[in-house]
């Protein structure tokens, strides 16, 4: 069912359409100039020397792990409160995700628990800026440096954000952005690895292109059918890169609009005693991936689910962001995880509600979404009495 006020909706302008159609008319539909233009814009946005466009954020994460030589027998410390791709990529590489619980305020990993989880087998910390919040990234960086391991930044939710003057995407040895339609900017499907490490960037360029050699020889008659390593087809098509260029050129404007929508929700919902509204520290500039509120601990997961279903009945998009990764059937079966393993992540995850959030959300629709949320909460309160 198509909801009247969706959870998310990309902002597509005439400039986007023009850029995509001109790429289409150019006749170069893959491995063309748009990919590099897009890479240069994103690299400069987050202050990195190299950027490697690819077919999805998930593909980018997979390549980073491979390029770092992470594989069977290795451990990667990561968060159970995220989109599943951030730990699936560790499994693709044959390594083991070691989950640690989160800080209930920022929803990012608790730095003390990260440090405590490091063993001689730990090769990397894979940190996610949950919903775009860079809180604790400096702490993870310091821990990684102290233990001489890698910091991988899954910054798929944070393009355009920063803490102080440090942009999201500039914390890790490598970072990965994603451009699915619900992200700050979209290419339909797409992702990008960012790093200052030239060797790692070139390895990713080879991995995305079937393991072909990288450099001036690429595309030459002699090397096109030469494969130096096991690679993948993780390339970003030119049509998608063209959309990325047009979107990235107005990133500042898009982020400004997202901030205004988020601010309106905060002002509207902050006084509600049944809700925990996200709070961001003064030095953080949020680009806002999604807008997620939490019911207080007196509500159960069943009540939260009924509230979401009630919102859907009123054609208002809402979703539980995120169910814990360790409790997904596949992870339970493989690793024996059970409820109670990461109590803070679970307590949060049972009570979150993502609200409709996109640049074109009108004040009227936003008020309707907030009022519908409150109506459904009140229904639960009445049910109890
Ligand atoms: C969106 C996202 C990804 C990548 O998703 P793709 O759909 O593969 O582009 C990875 N990690 C997190 C935390 C995400 O939110």
CSV table of C-alpha atoms and ligand atoms in Angstrom, one decimal:
chain,number,residue,atom,x,y,z
A,1,UNK,CA,0.0,0.0,0.0
A,2,UNK,CA,1.3,3.4,-0.9
A,3,UNK,CA,1.0,5.6,2.1
A,4,UNK,CA,-0.2,9.2,1.8
A,5,UNK,CA,2.6,10.5,3.9
A,6,UNK,CA,5.5,8.1,3.2
A,7,UNK,CA,8.4,7.4,5.6
A,8,UNK,CA,10.8,8.7,3.0
A,9,UNK,CA,10.8,10.3,-0.4
A,10,UNK,CA,13.8,11.3,-2.5
A,11,UNK,CA,14.0,14.9,-3.8
A,12,UNK,CA,14.3,14.8,-7.6
A,13,UNK,CA,14.6,18.1,-9.4
A,14,UNK,CA,14.6,19.1,-13.1
A,15,UNK,CA,18.4,19.5,-12.8
A,16,UNK,CA,18.6,15.8,-11.7
A,17,UNK,CA,16.5,14.7,-14.7
A,18,UNK,CA,18.6,16.8,-17.0
A,19,UNK,CA,21.9,15.4,-15.7
A,20,UNK,CA,20.6,11.8,-16.1
A,21,UNK,CA,19.2,12.3,-19.6
A,22,UNK,CA,22.5,13.9,-20.8
A,23,UNK,CA,24.4,10.9,-19.4
A,24,UNK,CA,22.0,8.6,-21.2
A,25,UNK,CA,22.4,10.5,-24.5
A,26,UNK,CA,26.2,10.5,-24.2
A,27,UNK,CA,26.2,6.8,-25.0
A,28,UNK,CA,28.6,6.0,-22.2
A,29,UNK,CA,26.5,4.0,-19.7
A,30,UNK,CA,29.3,2.5,-17.6
A,31,UNK,CA,32.9,3.3,-16.7
A,32,UNK,CA,32.6,6.9,-17.9
A,33,UNK,CA,33.3,10.5,-16.8
A,34,UNK,CA,30.3,10.9,-14.4
A,35,UNK,CA,31.7,8.4,-11.9
A,36,UNK,CA,34.9,10.4,-11.5
A,37,UNK,CA,33.1,13.7,-11.2
A,38,UNK,CA,30.9,12.2,-8.5
A,39,UNK,CA,33.9,10.8,-6.7
A,40,UNK,CA,35.6,14.1,-6.7
A,41,UNK,CA,32.6,15.9,-5.2
A,42,UNK,CA,32.1,13.4,-2.4
A,43,UNK,CA,35.9,13.2,-1.6
A,44,UNK,CA,36.0,17.0,-1.2
A,45,UNK,CA,32.7,17.1,0.8
A,46,UNK,CA,34.3,14.9,3.5
A,47,UNK,CA,37.9,16.0,3.1
A,48,UNK,CA,39.4,12.8,1.8
A,49,UNK,CA,42.0,12.2,-0.9
A,50,UNK,CA,40.4,9.3,-2.6
A,51,UNK,CA,36.8,8.2,-3.4
A,52,UNK,CA,35.7,5.0,-5.2
A,53,UNK,CA,32.1,4.8,-6.4
A,54,UNK,CA,30.4,1.4,-6.3
A,55,UNK,CA,27.1,-0.3,-6.7
A,56,UNK,CA,25.9,0.0,-3.1
A,57,UNK,CA,27.0,0.9,0.4
A,58,UNK,CA,27.0,-2.8,1.2
A,59,UNK,CA,29.4,-3.5,-1.8
A,60,UNK,CA,31.6,-0.7,-0.5
A,61,UNK,CA,31.8,-2.2,2.9
A,62,UNK,CA,32.6,-5.6,1.5
A,63,UNK,CA,35.4,-4.2,-0.6
A,64,UNK,CA,36.9,-2.2,2.4
A,65,UNK,CA,37.1,-5.4,4.5
A,66,UNK,CA,38.7,-7.4,1.7
A,67,UNK,CA,41.1,-4.5,0.9
A,68,UNK,CA,42.2,-4.5,4.5
A,69,UNK,CA,42.9,-8.2,4.3
A,70,UNK,CA,40.2,-9.1,6.9
A,71,UNK,CA,39.1,-12.7,6.7
A,72,UNK,CA,38.6,-16.0,8.4
A,73,UNK,CA,39.8,-16.1,12.0
A,74,UNK,CA,39.6,-12.3,12.4
A,75,UNK,CA,37.2,-10.4,14.6
A,76,UNK,CA,35.6,-7.0,13.9
A,77,UNK,CA,34.0,-5.1,16.8
A,78,UNK,CA,30.7,-3.6,15.7
A,79,UNK,CA,27.2,-2.5,16.8
A,80,UNK,CA,24.1,-4.7,17.0
A,81,UNK,CA,21.9,-1.6,16.6
A,82,UNK,CA,22.2,-0.8,12.9
A,83,UNK,CA,21.0,-1.7,9.4
A,84,UNK,CA,22.0,-5.4,8.8
A,85,UNK,CA,24.5,-4.5,6.0
A,86,UNK,CA,27.0,-3.2,8.6
A,87,UNK,CA,27.5,-6.6,10.0
A,88,UNK,CA,26.7,-8.8,7.0
A,89,UNK,CA,29.7,-7.4,5.3
A,90,UNK,CA,31.9,-8.9,8.0
A,91,UNK,CA,30.3,-12.3,7.3
A,92,UNK,CA,31.0,-11.9,3.6
A,93,UNK,CA,34.7,-11.5,4.3
A,94,UNK,CA,34.5,-14.7,6.5
A,95,UNK,CA,35.3,-12.8,9.7
A,96,UNK,CA,33.4,-12.7,12.9
A,97,UNK,CA,31.3,-9.7,14.1
A,98,UNK,CA,31.8,-9.1,17.8
A,99,UNK,CA,28.9,-7.0,19.0
A,100,UNK,CA,29.0,-4.5,21.9
A,101,UNK,CA,26.1,-2.7,23.5
A,102,UNK,CA,25.3,0.9,22.8
A,103,UNK,CA,25.1,4.2,24.7
A,104,UNK,CA,21.3,4.8,25.1
A,105,UNK,CA,21.7,8.5,24.2
A,106,UNK,CA,23.6,8.6,21.0
A,107,UNK,CA,22.7,5.0,20.0
A,108,UNK,CA,26.3,4.5,19.0
A,109,UNK,CA,28.6,1.8,20.6
A,110,UNK,CA,29.7,2.5,24.2
A,111,UNK,CA,33.4,3.3,23.8
A,112,UNK,CA,34.3,1.5,27.0
A,113,UNK,CA,32.7,-1.7,25.8
A,114,UNK,CA,34.4,-1.4,22.4
A,115,UNK,CA,37.8,-1.3,24.2
A,116,UNK,CA,36.9,-4.2,26.4
A,117,UNK,CA,35.9,-6.3,23.4
A,118,UNK,CA,39.3,-6.1,21.7
A,119,UNK,CA,41.2,-9.4,21.6
A,120,UNK,CA,44.4,-10.4,19.8
A,121,UNK,CA,42.2,-11.5,16.9
A,122,UNK,CA,40.5,-8.1,16.5
A,123,UNK,CA,41.5,-6.5,13.2
A,124,UNK,CA,39.1,-3.6,13.1
A,125,UNK,CA,36.3,-1.6,14.7
A,126,UNK,CA,33.4,-1.1,12.3
A,127,UNK,CA,31.6,2.0,13.7
A,128,UNK,CA,28.2,3.3,12.4
A,129,UNK,CA,27.1,6.9,12.8
A,130,UNK,CA,23.6,5.8,13.9
A,131,UNK,CA,21.0,8.0,12.1
A,132,UNK,CA,23.8,10.4,11.2
A,133,UNK,CA,25.2,11.1,14.7
A,134,UNK,CA,29.0,11.1,14.9
A,135,UNK,CA,29.1,10.9,18.7
A,136,UNK,CA,32.1,8.8,20.0
A,137,UNK,CA,33.8,8.6,16.7
A,138,UNK,CA,36.9,10.4,18.2
A,139,UNK,CA,36.9,7.8,21.0
A,140,UNK,CA,36.8,4.9,18.6
A,141,UNK,CA,39.6,6.5,16.6
A,142,UNK,CA,41.8,6.7,19.7
A,143,UNK,CA,41.0,3.1,20.7
A,144,UNK,CA,41.9,1.9,17.2
A,145,UNK,CA,45.2,3.8,17.3
A,146,UNK,CA,46.1,2.5,20.7
A,147,UNK,CA,45.5,-1.1,19.7
A,148,UNK,CA,47.0,-0.6,16.2
A,149,UNK,CA,43.9,-1.9,14.5
A,150,UNK,CA,41.7,-0.4,11.7
A,151,UNK,CA,38.7,1.9,12.1
A,152,UNK,CA,36.1,1.3,9.4
A,153,UNK,CA,33.5,4.1,9.3
A,154,UNK,CA,30.1,2.9,8.0
A,155,UNK,CA,29.0,6.5,7.3
A,156,UNK,CA,26.1,5.4,5.1
A,157,UNK,CA,23.8,7.5,7.3
A,158,UNK,CA,25.8,10.6,7.7
A,159,UNK,CA,26.8,12.3,4.5
A,160,UNK,CA,27.0,16.1,5.0
A,161,UNK,CA,27.3,16.0,8.8
A,162,UNK,CA,30.2,16.9,11.0
A,163,UNK,CA,31.4,17.1,14.6
A,164,UNK,CA,33.3,20.4,15.2
A,165,UNK,CA,35.1,20.9,11.9
A,166,UNK,CA,35.6,17.2,11.3
A,167,UNK,CA,33.3,15.9,8.5
A,168,UNK,CA,31.6,12.5,8.8
A,169,UNK,CA,33.5,10.2,6.4
A,170,UNK,CA,36.9,11.5,7.6
A,171,UNK,CA,37.3,9.4,10.9
A,172,UNK,CA,38.1,6.0,9.6
A,173,UNK,CA,41.1,4.5,7.8
A,174,UNK,CA,38.3,4.1,5.3
A,175,UNK,CA,34.6,5.2,5.3
A,176,UNK,CA,31.7,4.1,3.2
A,177,UNK,CA,28.7,6.1,2.1
A,178,UNK,CA,25.4,4.7,0.7
A,179,UNK,CA,23.0,6.3,-1.8
A,180,UNK,CA,19.8,4.3,-1.5
A,181,UNK,CA,16.7,6.5,-2.0
A,182,UNK,CA,16.2,7.1,1.7
A,183,UNK,CA,19.7,8.5,2.3
A,184,UNK,CA,20.6,12.2,2.3
A,185,UNK,CA,21.4,12.0,-1.4
A,186,UNK,CA,20.6,9.2,-3.7
A,187,UNK,CA,21.8,7.5,-6.9
A,188,UNK,CA,18.9,5.0,-6.8
A,189,UNK,CA,21.4,2.3,-5.7
A,190,UNK,CA,25.0,3.2,-5.1
A,191,UNK,CA,27.8,3.6,-2.6
A,192,UNK,CA,31.2,5.1,-2.2
A,193,UNK,CA,34.4,4.2,-0.4
A,194,UNK,CA,36.4,7.2,0.9
A,195,UNK,CA,40.0,7.1,2.3
A,196,UNK,CA,43.4,8.8,2.3
A,197,UNK,CA,45.1,5.5,1.7
A,198,UNK,CA,46.0,5.3,-2.0
A,199,UNK,CA,46.8,1.6,-1.9
A,200,UNK,CA,43.4,0.8,-0.3
A,201,UNK,CA,41.6,3.0,-2.8
A,202,UNK,CA,43.3,1.3,-5.8
A,203,UNK,CA,42.5,-2.2,-4.3
A,204,UNK,CA,38.9,-1.2,-4.2
A,205,UNK,CA,39.0,0.2,-7.8
A,206,UNK,CA,40.3,-3.2,-8.8
A,207,UNK,CA,37.8,-5.2,-6.7
A,208,UNK,CA,34.8,-3.3,-8.1
A,209,UNK,CA,36.0,-4.1,-11.6
A,210,UNK,CA,36.4,-7.9,-11.6
A,211,UNK,CA,39.9,-7.7,-10.2
A,212,UNK,CA,41.3,-5.8,-13.2
A,213,UNK,CA,44.6,-3.9,-12.8
A,214,UNK,CA,44.2,-0.2,-12.0
A,215,UNK,CA,46.0,2.7,-13.5
A,216,UNK,CA,46.7,4.0,-17.0
A,217,UNK,CA,46.6,0.5,-18.4
A,218,UNK,CA,42.9,0.0,-17.4
A,219,UNK,CA,40.9,-0.4,-20.5
A,220,UNK,CA,43.9,-1.0,-22.7
A,221,UNK,CA,43.8,-3.9,-25.2
A,222,UNK,CA,46.5,-5.8,-23.3
A,223,UNK,CA,45.0,-5.6,-19.8
A,224,UNK,CA,41.2,-5.5,-20.2
A,225,UNK,CA,41.0,-9.3,-20.0
A,226,UNK,CA,43.6,-9.6,-17.3
A,227,UNK,CA,42.4,-10.3,-13.8
A,228,UNK,CA,44.9,-9.9,-11.0
A,229,UNK,CA,42.7,-11.0,-8.1
A,230,UNK,CA,39.2,-12.3,-7.3
A,231,UNK,CA,37.1,-9.3,-8.1
A,232,UNK,CA,33.4,-8.4,-8.3
A,233,UNK,CA,31.2,-6.4,-10.5
A,234,UNK,CA,30.5,-3.6,-8.0
A,235,UNK,CA,30.7,-0.7,-10.6
A,236,UNK,CA,28.3,2.2,-10.4
A,237,UNK,CA,26.5,2.8,-13.8
A,238,UNK,CA,26.9,6.3,-15.3
A,239,UNK,CA,23.2,7.1,-15.1
A,240,UNK,CA,23.4,6.6,-11.4
A,241,UNK,CA,26.6,8.6,-11.1
A,242,UNK,CA,25.0,11.4,-13.1
A,243,UNK,CA,22.1,11.5,-10.6
A,244,UNK,CA,24.7,11.5,-7.8
A,245,UNK,CA,26.5,14.5,-9.3
A,246,UNK,CA,23.3,16.5,-9.6
A,247,UNK,CA,22.3,15.6,-6.0
A,248,UNK,CA,25.7,16.1,-4.5
A,249,UNK,CA,25.9,19.6,-6.0
A,250,UNK,CA,23.1,20.7,-3.8
A,251,UNK,CA,24.0,18.7,-0.7
A,252,UNK,CA,24.2,21.8,1.4
A,253,UNK,CA,20.7,22.8,0.4
A,254,UNK,CA,19.3,19.3,1.0
A,255,UNK,CA,20.9,19.1,4.5
A,256,UNK,CA,19.5,22.6,5.4
A,257,UNK,CA,16.0,21.4,4.5
A,258,UNK,CA,16.4,18.2,6.5
A,259,UNK,CA,17.6,20.2,9.5
A,260,UNK,CA,14.5,22.4,9.3
A,261,UNK,CA,12.2,19.4,9.2
A,262,UNK,CA,14.0,17.8,12.1
A,263,UNK,CA,13.9,21.0,14.2
A,264,UNK,CA,10.1,21.2,13.6
A,265,UNK,CA,9.7,17.7,15.0
A,266,UNK,CA,11.9,18.4,18.0
A,267,UNK,CA,9.9,21.6,18.9
A,268,UNK,CA,6.6,19.8,18.4
A,269,UNK,CA,7.4,16.6,20.3
A,270,UNK,CA,10.0,17.6,22.9
A,271,UNK,CA,7.5,18.2,25.7
A,272,UNK,CA,5.7,14.9,25.3
A,273,UNK,CA,6.2,12.9,28.5
A,274,UNK,CA,5.8,9.5,26.6
A,275,UNK,CA,8.5,10.2,24.1
A,276,UNK,CA,12.3,10.5,24.0
A,277,UNK,CA,13.2,12.9,21.3
A,278,UNK,CA,16.8,12.8,19.8
A,279,UNK,CA,19.2,15.4,21.4
A,280,UNK,CA,22.3,16.4,19.6
A,281,UNK,CA,25.4,17.9,21.2
A,282,UNK,CA,26.3,21.6,20.5
A,283,UNK,CA,29.3,20.8,18.3
A,284,UNK,CA,27.5,18.4,16.1
A,285,UNK,CA,26.1,19.4,12.7
A,286,UNK,CA,23.6,16.7,11.8
A,287,UNK,CA,22.6,15.9,8.3
A,288,UNK,CA,19.8,13.7,9.6
A,289,UNK,CA,19.3,10.3,7.9
A,290,UNK,CA,15.9,9.6,9.5
A,291,UNK,CA,14.0,11.1,12.4
A,292,UNK,CA,13.4,8.5,15.1
A,293,UNK,CA,11.6,9.0,18.4
A,294,UNK,CA,11.5,6.5,21.3
A,295,UNK,CA,8.7,5.6,23.6
A,296,UNK,CA,9.6,5.6,27.3
A,297,UNK,CA,10.4,2.3,29.0
A,298,UNK,CA,6.8,2.0,30.3
A,299,UNK,CA,5.7,1.0,26.8
A,300,UNK,CA,6.2,-2.6,25.5
A,301,UNK,CA,7.3,-3.7,22.0
A,302,UNK,CA,3.7,-4.8,21.4
A,303,UNK,CA,2.3,-1.4,22.2
A,304,UNK,CA,4.9,0.2,20.0
A,305,UNK,CA,3.9,-2.1,17.1
A,306,UNK,CA,0.2,-1.3,17.6
A,307,UNK,CA,1.1,2.4,17.5
A,308,UNK,CA,2.9,2.0,14.2
A,309,UNK,CA,0.1,-0.1,12.7
A,310,UNK,CA,-2.4,2.6,13.8
A,311,UNK,CA,-0.3,5.3,12.0
A,312,UNK,CA,-0.3,3.1,8.9
A,313,UNK,CA,-4.1,2.9,9.1
A,314,UNK,CA,-4.1,6.7,8.9
A,315,UNK,CA,-1.8,6.7,5.9
A,316,UNK,CA,1.2,7.9,7.9
A,317,UNK,CA,4.5,6.2,7.3
A,318,UNK,CA,6.2,4.8,10.4
A,319,UNK,CA,8.7,2.0,11.1
A,320,UNK,CA,10.7,0.3,13.8
A,321,UNK,CA,14.3,1.5,13.3
A,322,UNK,CA,16.2,-0.8,13.9
A,323,UNK,CA,15.4,-4.3,15.0
A,324,UNK,CA,18.6,-5.6,16.6
A,325,UNK,CA,20.9,-7.5,14.2
A,326,UNK,CA,21.9,-10.2,16.8
A,327,UNK,CA,18.2,-11.2,17.1
A,328,UNK,CA,17.6,-11.8,13.4
A,329,UNK,CA,16.9,-15.5,12.9
A,330,UNK,CA,20.0,-16.0,10.8
A,331,UNK,CA,22.3,-14.5,13.4
A,332,UNK,CA,20.6,-16.4,16.3
A,333,UNK,CA,21.1,-19.6,14.5
A,334,UNK,CA,24.7,-19.1,13.5
A,335,UNK,CA,26.0,-17.5,16.7
A,336,UNK,CA,23.4,-18.6,19.3
A,337,UNK,CA,22.5,-15.0,20.3
A,338,UNK,CA,19.4,-14.6,22.5
A,339,UNK,CA,17.3,-11.8,24.0
A,340,UNK,CA,19.2,-10.2,26.8
A,341,UNK,CA,22.6,-10.4,25.2
A,342,UNK,CA,22.7,-6.6,24.5
A,343,UNK,CA,20.1,-5.2,26.8
A,344,UNK,CA,20.4,-1.5,26.0
A,345,UNK,CA,20.2,-2.0,22.3
A,346,UNK,CA,17.2,-4.3,22.8
A,347,UNK,CA,15.4,-1.9,25.2
A,348,UNK,CA,15.9,0.9,22.6
A,349,UNK,CA,15.1,-1.2,19.6
A,350,UNK,CA,11.7,-2.3,21.0
A,351,UNK,CA,10.5,1.2,21.4
A,352,UNK,CA,11.7,3.2,18.4
A,353,UNK,CA,9.4,4.8,15.8
A,354,UNK,CA,10.8,6.4,12.7
A,355,UNK,CA,8.6,9.2,11.5
A,356,UNK,CA,8.0,10.5,8.0
A,357,UNK,CA,11.1,12.4,7.1
A,358,UNK,CA,12.1,14.0,3.8
A,359,UNK,CA,13.0,17.4,2.4
A,360,UNK,CA,9.5,17.9,0.8
A,361,UNK,CA,7.5,17.1,4.0
A,362,UNK,CA,5.1,20.0,4.3
A,363,UNK,CA,4.4,21.6,7.7
A,364,UNK,CA,0.8,20.4,7.4
A,365,UNK,CA,1.7,16.7,6.7
A,366,UNK,CA,4.3,16.9,9.5
A,367,UNK,CA,1.7,18.2,12.0
A,368,UNK,CA,-0.6,15.4,10.9
A,369,UNK,CA,2.1,12.8,11.4
A,370,UNK,CA,2.9,14.1,14.9
A,371,UNK,CA,-0.8,14.4,15.8
A,372,UNK,CA,-1.4,10.8,14.6
A,373,UNK,CA,1.5,9.5,16.6
A,374,UNK,CA,0.1,11.2,19.8
A,375,UNK,CA,-3.4,9.9,19.1
A,376,UNK,CA,-2.1,6.3,18.8
A,377,UNK,CA,-0.1,6.7,22.0
A,378,UNK,CA,-3.2,8.0,23.8
A,379,UNK,CA,-5.1,4.9,22.6
A,380,UNK,CA,-2.5,2.7,24.2
A,381,UNK,CA,-2.8,4.7,27.4
A,382,UNK,CA,-6.6,4.3,27.4
A,383,UNK,CA,-6.3,0.6,26.8
A,384,UNK,CA,-4.4,0.2,30.0
A,385,UNK,CA,-6.9,1.9,32.3
B,1,LIG,C1,22.1,2.3,4.1
B,1,LIG,C2,23.1,1.6,4.9
B,1,LIG,C3,24.1,0.8,4.3
B,1,LIG,C4,24.2,0.5,2.8
B,1,LIG,O1,23.1,0.2,2.2
B,1,LIG,P1,22.9,-0.1,0.7
B,1,LIG,O2,21.5,-0.3,0.5
B,1,LIG,O3,23.7,-1.3,0.4
B,1,LIG,O4,23.5,1.1,-0.1
B,1,LIG,C5,25.0,0.3,5.2
B,1,LIG,N1,25.0,0.5,6.5
B,1,LIG,C6,24.1,1.3,7.1
B,1,LIG,C7,24.2,1.6,8.5
B,1,LIG,C8,23.1,1.9,6.3
B,1,LIG,O5,22.2,2.6,6.9
